[in-house]
PDB file of C-alpha atoms and ligand atoms in Angstrom:
ATOM      1  CA  MET A 737      14.102 229.533  69.369  1.00  0.00           C
ATOM      2  CA  ILE A 738      16.214 226.389  69.297  1.00  0.00           C
ATOM      3  CA  LYS A 739      19.820 227.238  69.156  1.00  0.00           C
ATOM      4  CA  LYS A 740      21.466 223.760  68.915  1.00  0.00           C
ATOM      5  CA  SER A 741      21.639 220.958  66.657  1.00  0.00           C
ATOM      6  CA  ILE A 742      20.260 217.717  67.668  1.00  0.00           C
ATOM      7  CA  ILE A 743      21.512 214.208  67.986  1.00  0.00           C
ATOM      8  CA  LEU A 744      19.097 211.496  68.345  1.00  0.00           C
ATOM      9  CA  ILE A 745      20.402 208.197  70.012  1.00  0.00           C
ATOM     10  CA  GLY A 746      18.663 205.018  71.109  1.00  0.00           C
ATOM     11  CA  TYR A 747      18.072 201.506  70.500  1.00  0.00           C
ATOM     12  CA  MET A 748      17.466 199.976  67.032  1.00  0.00           C
ATOM     13  CA  GLY A 749      13.697 200.289  66.049  1.00  0.00           C
ATOM     14  CA  VAL A 750      12.953 203.080  68.538  1.00  0.00           C
ATOM     15  CA  GLY A 751      12.154 205.389  65.564  1.00  0.00           C
ATOM     16  CA  LYS A 752      15.213 207.708  65.542  1.00  0.00           C
ATOM     17  CA  SER A 753      14.833 208.343  61.644  1.00  0.00           C
ATOM     18  CA  PHE A 754      11.178 208.533  61.590  1.00  0.00           C
ATOM     19  CA  ILE A 755      11.071 211.049  64.361  1.00  0.00           C
ATOM     20  CA  GLY A 756      14.185 212.967  63.104  1.00  0.00           C
ATOM     21  CA  LYS A 757      12.676 213.462  59.793  1.00  0.00           C
ATOM     22  CA  ILE A 758       9.481 214.879  61.207  1.00  0.00           C
ATOM     23  CA  LEU A 759      11.141 217.024  63.713  1.00  0.00           C
ATOM     24  CA  SER A 760      13.507 218.389  60.998  1.00  0.00           C
ATOM     25  CA  LYS A 761      10.504 219.650  59.011  1.00  0.00           C
ATOM     26  CA  GLU A 762       9.080 221.273  62.220  1.00  0.00           C
ATOM     27  CA  LEU A 763      12.310 223.048  63.214  1.00  0.00           C
ATOM     28  CA  LYS A 764      13.371 223.616  59.520  1.00  0.00           C
ATOM     29  CA  PHE A 765      16.792 222.009  60.311  1.00  0.00           C
ATOM     30  CA  LYS A 766      18.739 219.811  57.868  1.00  0.00           C
ATOM     31  CA  PHE A 767      18.116 215.953  58.471  1.00  0.00           C
ATOM     32  CA  ILE A 768      20.829 213.410  58.294  1.00  0.00           C
ATOM     33  CA  ASP A 769      20.439 209.722  58.855  1.00  0.00           C
ATOM     34  CA  LEU A 770      23.905 208.335  59.789  1.00  0.00           C
ATOM     35  CA  ASP A 771      23.281 204.826  58.491  1.00  0.00           C
ATOM     36  CA  THR A 772      21.969 206.280  55.143  1.00  0.00           C
ATOM     37  CA  TYR A 773      24.898 208.730  54.803  1.00  0.00           C
ATOM     38  CA  ILE A 774      27.403 205.788  55.523  1.00  0.00           C
ATOM     39  CA  GLU A 775      25.617 203.799  52.810  1.00  0.00           C
ATOM     40  CA  SER A 776      25.817 206.557  50.337  1.00  0.00           C
ATOM     41  CA  LYS A 777      29.490 207.332  51.180  1.00  0.00           C
ATOM     42  CA  GLU A 778      30.468 203.703  51.000  1.00  0.00           C
ATOM     43  CA  LYS A 779      28.049 202.688  48.221  1.00  0.00           C
ATOM     44  CA  LYS A 780      26.982 199.517  50.172  1.00  0.00           C
ATOM     45  CA  THR A 781      24.216 198.735  52.419  1.00  0.00           C
ATOM     46  CA  ILE A 782      24.875 198.391  56.136  1.00  0.00           C
ATOM     47  CA  ASN A 783      23.954 194.796  55.891  1.00  0.00           C
ATOM     48  CA  ASP A 784      26.584 194.324  53.154  1.00  0.00           C
ATOM     49  CA  LEU A 785      29.219 196.326  54.999  1.00  0.00           C
ATOM     50  CA  PHE A 786      28.718 193.980  58.065  1.00  0.00           C
ATOM     51  CA  LYS A 787      28.813 190.845  55.972  1.00  0.00           C
ATOM     52  CA  GLU A 788      31.786 191.789  53.563  1.00  0.00           C
ATOM     53  CA  LYS A 789      33.899 193.992  56.015  1.00  0.00           C
ATOM     54  CA  GLY A 790      32.799 192.969  59.581  1.00  0.00           C
ATOM     55  CA  GLU A 791      31.604 195.053  62.522  1.00  0.00           C
ATOM     56  CA  ILE A 792      35.095 196.504  63.388  1.00  0.00           C
ATOM     57  CA  PHE A 793      35.244 198.064  60.003  1.00  0.00           C
ATOM     58  CA  PHE A 794      31.751 199.377  60.232  1.00  0.00           C
ATOM     59  CA  ARG A 795      32.303 200.858  63.713  1.00  0.00           C
ATOM     60  CA  ASN A 796      35.532 202.724  62.365  1.00  0.00           C
ATOM     61  CA  ILE A 797      33.816 204.363  59.408  1.00  0.00           C
ATOM     62  CA  GLU A 798      30.800 205.018  61.594  1.00  0.00           C
ATOM     63  CA  LYS A 799      33.002 207.154  63.839  1.00  0.00           C
ATOM     64  CA  LYS A 800      34.726 208.919  60.959  1.00  0.00           C
ATOM     65  CA  TYR A 801      31.373 209.885  59.344  1.00  0.00           C
ATOM     66  CA  LEU A 802      29.953 210.965  62.635  1.00  0.00           C
ATOM     67  CA  ASN A 803      32.944 213.165  63.159  1.00  0.00           C
ATOM     68  CA  ASN A 804      32.525 214.642  59.810  1.00  0.00           C
ATOM     69  CA  LEU A 805      28.845 215.497  60.292  1.00  0.00           C
ATOM     70  CA  LEU A 806      29.488 216.951  63.744  1.00  0.00           C
ATOM     71  CA  SER A 807      31.521 219.641  62.163  1.00  0.00           C
ATOM     72  CA  GLU A 808      28.699 220.768  59.882  1.00  0.00           C
ATOM     73  CA  ASN A 809      27.964 224.619  60.265  1.00  0.00           C
ATOM     74  CA  SER A 810      24.215 224.803  59.645  1.00  0.00           C
ATOM     75  CA  LYS A 811      21.644 223.587  62.188  1.00  0.00           C
ATOM     76  CA  TYR A 812      21.001 219.807  61.732  1.00  0.00           C
ATOM     77  CA  ILE A 813      19.236 216.783  63.324  1.00  0.00           C
ATOM     78  CA  ILE A 814      21.414 213.533  63.055  1.00  0.00           C
ATOM     79  CA  SER A 815      19.721 210.139  63.698  1.00  0.00           C
ATOM     80  CA  THR A 816      22.542 207.920  64.827  1.00  0.00           C
ATOM     81  CA  GLY A 817      22.596 204.148  64.452  1.00  0.00           C
ATOM     82  CA  GLY A 818      21.765 202.184  67.746  1.00  0.00           C
ATOM     83  CA  GLY A 819      25.197 201.330  68.496  1.00  0.00           C
ATOM     84  CA  THR A 820      26.790 204.789  67.623  1.00  0.00           C
ATOM     85  CA  PRO A 821      27.034 206.354  71.193  1.00  0.00           C
ATOM     86  CA  CYS A 822      28.488 203.007  72.695  1.00  0.00           C
ATOM     87  CA  TYR A 823      31.593 202.751  70.677  1.00  0.00           C
ATOM     88  CA  SER A 824      34.887 204.420  70.805  1.00  0.00           C
ATOM     89  CA  ASN A 825      34.673 207.860  72.129  1.00  0.00           C
ATOM     90  CA  ASN A 826      31.526 208.781  70.097  1.00  0.00           C
ATOM     91  CA  LEU A 827      29.425 209.680  73.225  1.00  0.00           C
ATOM     92  CA  ASP A 828      32.232 212.193  74.332  1.00  0.00           C
ATOM     93  CA  LEU A 829      32.277 213.635  70.954  1.00  0.00           C
ATOM     94  CA  ILE A 830      28.654 214.250  71.079  1.00  0.00           C
ATOM     95  CA  ASN A 831      28.388 215.421  74.573  1.00  0.00           C
ATOM     96  CA  ASN A 832      31.447 217.551  74.573  1.00  0.00           C
ATOM     97  CA  ASN A 833      30.257 219.551  71.554  1.00  0.00           C
ATOM     98  CA  ASN A 834      28.651 222.738  72.649  1.00  0.00           C
ATOM     99  CA  ASN A 835      26.691 223.103  69.407  1.00  0.00           C
ATOM    100  CA  VAL A 836      24.576 220.040  69.906  1.00  0.00           C
ATOM    101  CA  LYS A 837      22.046 218.533  72.306  1.00  0.00           C
ATOM    102  CA  SER A 838      21.624 214.898  72.618  1.00  0.00           C
ATOM    103  CA  ILE A 839      18.234 213.147  72.933  1.00  0.00           C
ATOM    104  CA  TYR A 840      17.739 209.481  73.960  1.00  0.00           C
ATOM    105  CA  LEU A 841      14.613 208.103  72.655  1.00  0.00           C
ATOM    106  CA  LYS A 842      13.618 205.407  74.921  1.00  0.00           C
ATOM    107  CA  ALA A 843      11.073 202.407  74.337  1.00  0.00           C
ATOM    108  CA  SER A 844      10.314 199.362  76.469  1.00  0.00           C
ATOM    109  CA  ILE A 845      11.837 195.910  75.610  1.00  0.00           C
ATOM    110  CA  SER A 846       8.438 194.589  74.583  1.00  0.00           C
ATOM    111  CA  ILE A 847       7.678 197.398  72.013  1.00  0.00           C
ATOM    112  CA  LEU A 848      11.202 197.122  70.600  1.00  0.00           C
ATOM    113  CA  THR A 849      10.768 193.471  70.243  1.00  0.00           C
ATOM    114  CA  ASP A 850       7.372 193.736  68.424  1.00  0.00           C
ATOM    115  CA  ARG A 851       8.849 196.302  66.051  1.00  0.00           C
ATOM    116  CA  LEU A 852      12.294 194.731  65.303  1.00  0.00           C
ATOM    117  CA  PHE A 853      10.736 191.218  64.857  1.00  0.00           C
ATOM    118  CA  ILE A 854       9.065 192.500  61.570  1.00  0.00           C
ATOM    119  CA  ASP A 855      12.224 193.795  60.252  1.00  0.00           C
ATOM    120  CA  ILE A 856      14.746 191.163  61.767  1.00  0.00           C
ATOM    121  CA  HIS A 857      16.063 190.197  58.350  1.00  0.00           C
ATOM    122  CA  ASN A 858      17.325 193.640  57.532  1.00  0.00           C
ATOM    123  CA  ARG A 859      19.351 194.145  60.810  1.00  0.00           C
ATOM    124  CA  PRO A 860      22.658 192.411  60.873  1.00  0.00           C
ATOM    125  CA  LEU A 861      22.989 192.252  64.666  1.00  0.00           C
ATOM    126  CA  ILE A 862      19.847 190.260  65.023  1.00  0.00           C
ATOM    127  CA  SER A 863      19.098 188.506  61.734  1.00  0.00           C
ATOM    128  CA  HIS A 864      20.526 185.130  63.146  1.00  0.00           C
ATOM    129  CA  LEU A 865      17.797 185.025  65.838  1.00  0.00           C
ATOM    130  CA  ASN A 866      15.197 182.431  65.219  1.00  0.00           C
ATOM    131  CA  SER A 867      12.123 183.533  67.327  1.00  0.00           C
ATOM    132  CA  LYS A 868      10.451 186.274  68.997  1.00  0.00           C
ATOM    133  CA  LYS A 869      11.499 184.840  72.390  1.00  0.00           C
ATOM    134  CA  GLU A 870      15.097 184.859  71.397  1.00  0.00           C
ATOM    135  CA  LEU A 871      14.923 188.353  70.020  1.00  0.00           C
ATOM    136  CA  ASN A 872      13.262 189.500  73.449  1.00  0.00           C
ATOM    137  CA  ASN A 873      16.082 187.877  75.479  1.00  0.00           C
ATOM    138  CA  TYR A 874      18.814 189.416  73.167  1.00  0.00           C
ATOM    139  CA  ILE A 875      17.245 192.958  73.396  1.00  0.00           C
ATOM    140  CA  SER A 876      16.972 192.627  77.196  1.00  0.00           C
ATOM    141  CA  LYS A 877      20.668 191.873  77.562  1.00  0.00           C
ATOM    142  CA  HIS A 878      21.907 194.362  74.965  1.00  0.00           C
ATOM    143  CA  LEU A 879      19.609 197.346  76.077  1.00  0.00           C
ATOM    144  CA  PHE A 880      20.889 196.743  79.591  1.00  0.00           C
ATOM    145  CA  GLU A 881      24.571 196.958  78.429  1.00  0.00           C
ATOM    146  CA  ARG A 882      23.791 200.079  76.262  1.00  0.00           C
ATOM    147  CA  SER A 883      21.499 201.987  78.491  1.00  0.00           C
ATOM    148  CA  ASN A 884      24.535 203.314  80.394  1.00  0.00           C
ATOM    149  CA  PHE A 885      25.510 205.233  77.345  1.00  0.00           C
ATOM    150  CA  TYR A 886      22.155 206.184  76.245  1.00  0.00           C
ATOM    151  CA  ASN A 887      21.221 207.592  79.712  1.00  0.00           C
ATOM    152  CA  GLN A 888      23.983 210.135  79.415  1.00  0.00           C
ATOM    153  CA  ALA A 889      22.004 212.089  76.826  1.00  0.00           C
ATOM    154  CA  ASP A 890      21.144 215.676  77.628  1.00  0.00           C
ATOM    155  CA  ILE A 891      17.399 214.934  77.213  1.00  0.00           C
ATOM    156  CA  ILE A 892      15.470 211.631  77.573  1.00  0.00           C
ATOM    157  CA  ILE A 893      12.155 211.176  75.930  1.00  0.00           C
ATOM    158  CA  ASP A 894      10.044 208.085  76.596  1.00  0.00           C
ATOM    159  CA  VAL A 895       8.291 207.166  73.364  1.00  0.00           C
ATOM    160  CA  ASP A 896       6.113 204.326  74.470  1.00  0.00           C
ATOM    161  CA  ASN A 897       2.444 204.570  73.472  1.00  0.00           C
ATOM    162  CA  LYS A 898       2.809 208.286  72.373  1.00  0.00           C
ATOM    163  CA  LYS A 899       1.614 209.645  68.972  1.00  0.00           C
ATOM    164  CA  ILE A 900       4.252 211.305  66.902  1.00  0.00           C
ATOM    165  CA  LYS A 901       2.663 214.659  67.652  1.00  0.00           C
ATOM    166  CA  GLU A 902       3.163 214.282  71.432  1.00  0.00           C
ATOM    167  CA  ILE A 903       6.870 213.124  70.932  1.00  0.00           C
ATOM    168  CA  ILE A 904       7.599 216.169  68.616  1.00  0.00           C
ATOM    169  CA  TYR A 905       5.817 218.517  71.194  1.00  0.00           C
ATOM    170  CA  GLN A 906       7.738 217.092  74.271  1.00  0.00           C
ATOM    171  CA  ILE A 907      11.117 217.463  72.380  1.00  0.00           C
ATOM    172  CA  THR A 908      10.523 220.889  71.328  1.00  0.00           C
ATOM    173  CA  GLU A 909       9.381 221.983  74.893  1.00  0.00           C
ATOM    174  CA  GLU A 910      12.440 220.283  76.323  1.00  0.00           C
ATOM    175  CA  LEU A 911      14.736 222.220  73.874  1.00  0.00           C
ATOM    176  CA  THR A 912      13.331 225.753  74.589  1.00  0.00           C
TER     177      THR A 912
HETATM  178  C1  S3P B1824      23.257 199.119  64.777  1.00  0.00           C
HETATM  179  C2  S3P B1824      22.102 199.768  64.594  1.00  0.00           C
HETATM  180  C3  S3P B1824      21.764 200.188  63.178  1.00  0.00           C
HETATM  181  C4  S3P B1824      22.928 200.028  62.224  1.00  0.00           C
HETATM  182  C5  S3P B1824      23.795 198.865  62.562  1.00  0.00           C
HETATM  183  C6  S3P B1824      24.209 198.682  63.949  1.00  0.00           C
HETATM  184  C7  S3P B1824      23.468 198.785  66.411  1.00  0.00           C
HETATM  185  O1  S3P B1824      21.142 201.348  63.169  1.00  0.00           O
HETATM  186  O2  S3P B1824      23.824 201.242  62.595  1.00  0.00           O
HETATM  187  O3  S3P B1824      23.022 197.878  62.069  1.00  0.00           O
HETATM  188  O4  S3P B1824      24.588 198.497  66.696  1.00  0.00           O
HETATM  189  O5  S3P B1824      22.401 198.917  67.172  1.00  0.00           O
HETATM  190  P1  S3P B1824      19.598 201.595  63.669  1.00  0.00           P
HETATM  191  O6  S3P B1824      19.582 201.834  65.109  1.00  0.00           O
HETATM  192  O7  S3P B1824      19.121 202.779  62.908  1.00  0.00           O
HETATM  193  O8  S3P B1824      18.707 200.410  63.219  1.00  0.00           O
END
């Protein structure tokens, strides 16, 4: 029996939303994707929010909506944005909340590069990069900076070369 709600953190492209949705069906927890929640509340896409209002505005509302969601009473799984735990005191909010467990979904730079290159135009932080090599360099540096935050999660799950079933099994094993 899993007693706590779950917050999924990790770099863009690691599969937080995909894994979160499947895990929520398995555990019968409510699933909330923080980016989708922000888009529905603000009635704008994340891309447009970055373009029209800038990253600082986005980080402020990201914090506000995370805070709202953390106070939900029912059991939930939240997939956060890649930057969520790295700004403001969001990570403390997550880790100091006794009702939640945080899980870092970890993937290698090469796998993240392959996945993100396909979807580069939909992601405001990397859409300006022109080649796979540039993307690889960007991710190497960025992930290095962010790992310090991600590694503070309660549980770390390596997702490289694993089938979704294995990932779900490993998460549920770690949580029980
Ligand atoms: C961001 C990741 C995105 C989204 C925004 C910023 C980041 O979410 O929140 O574009 O700073 O890494 P995903 O990780 O779901 O792509």
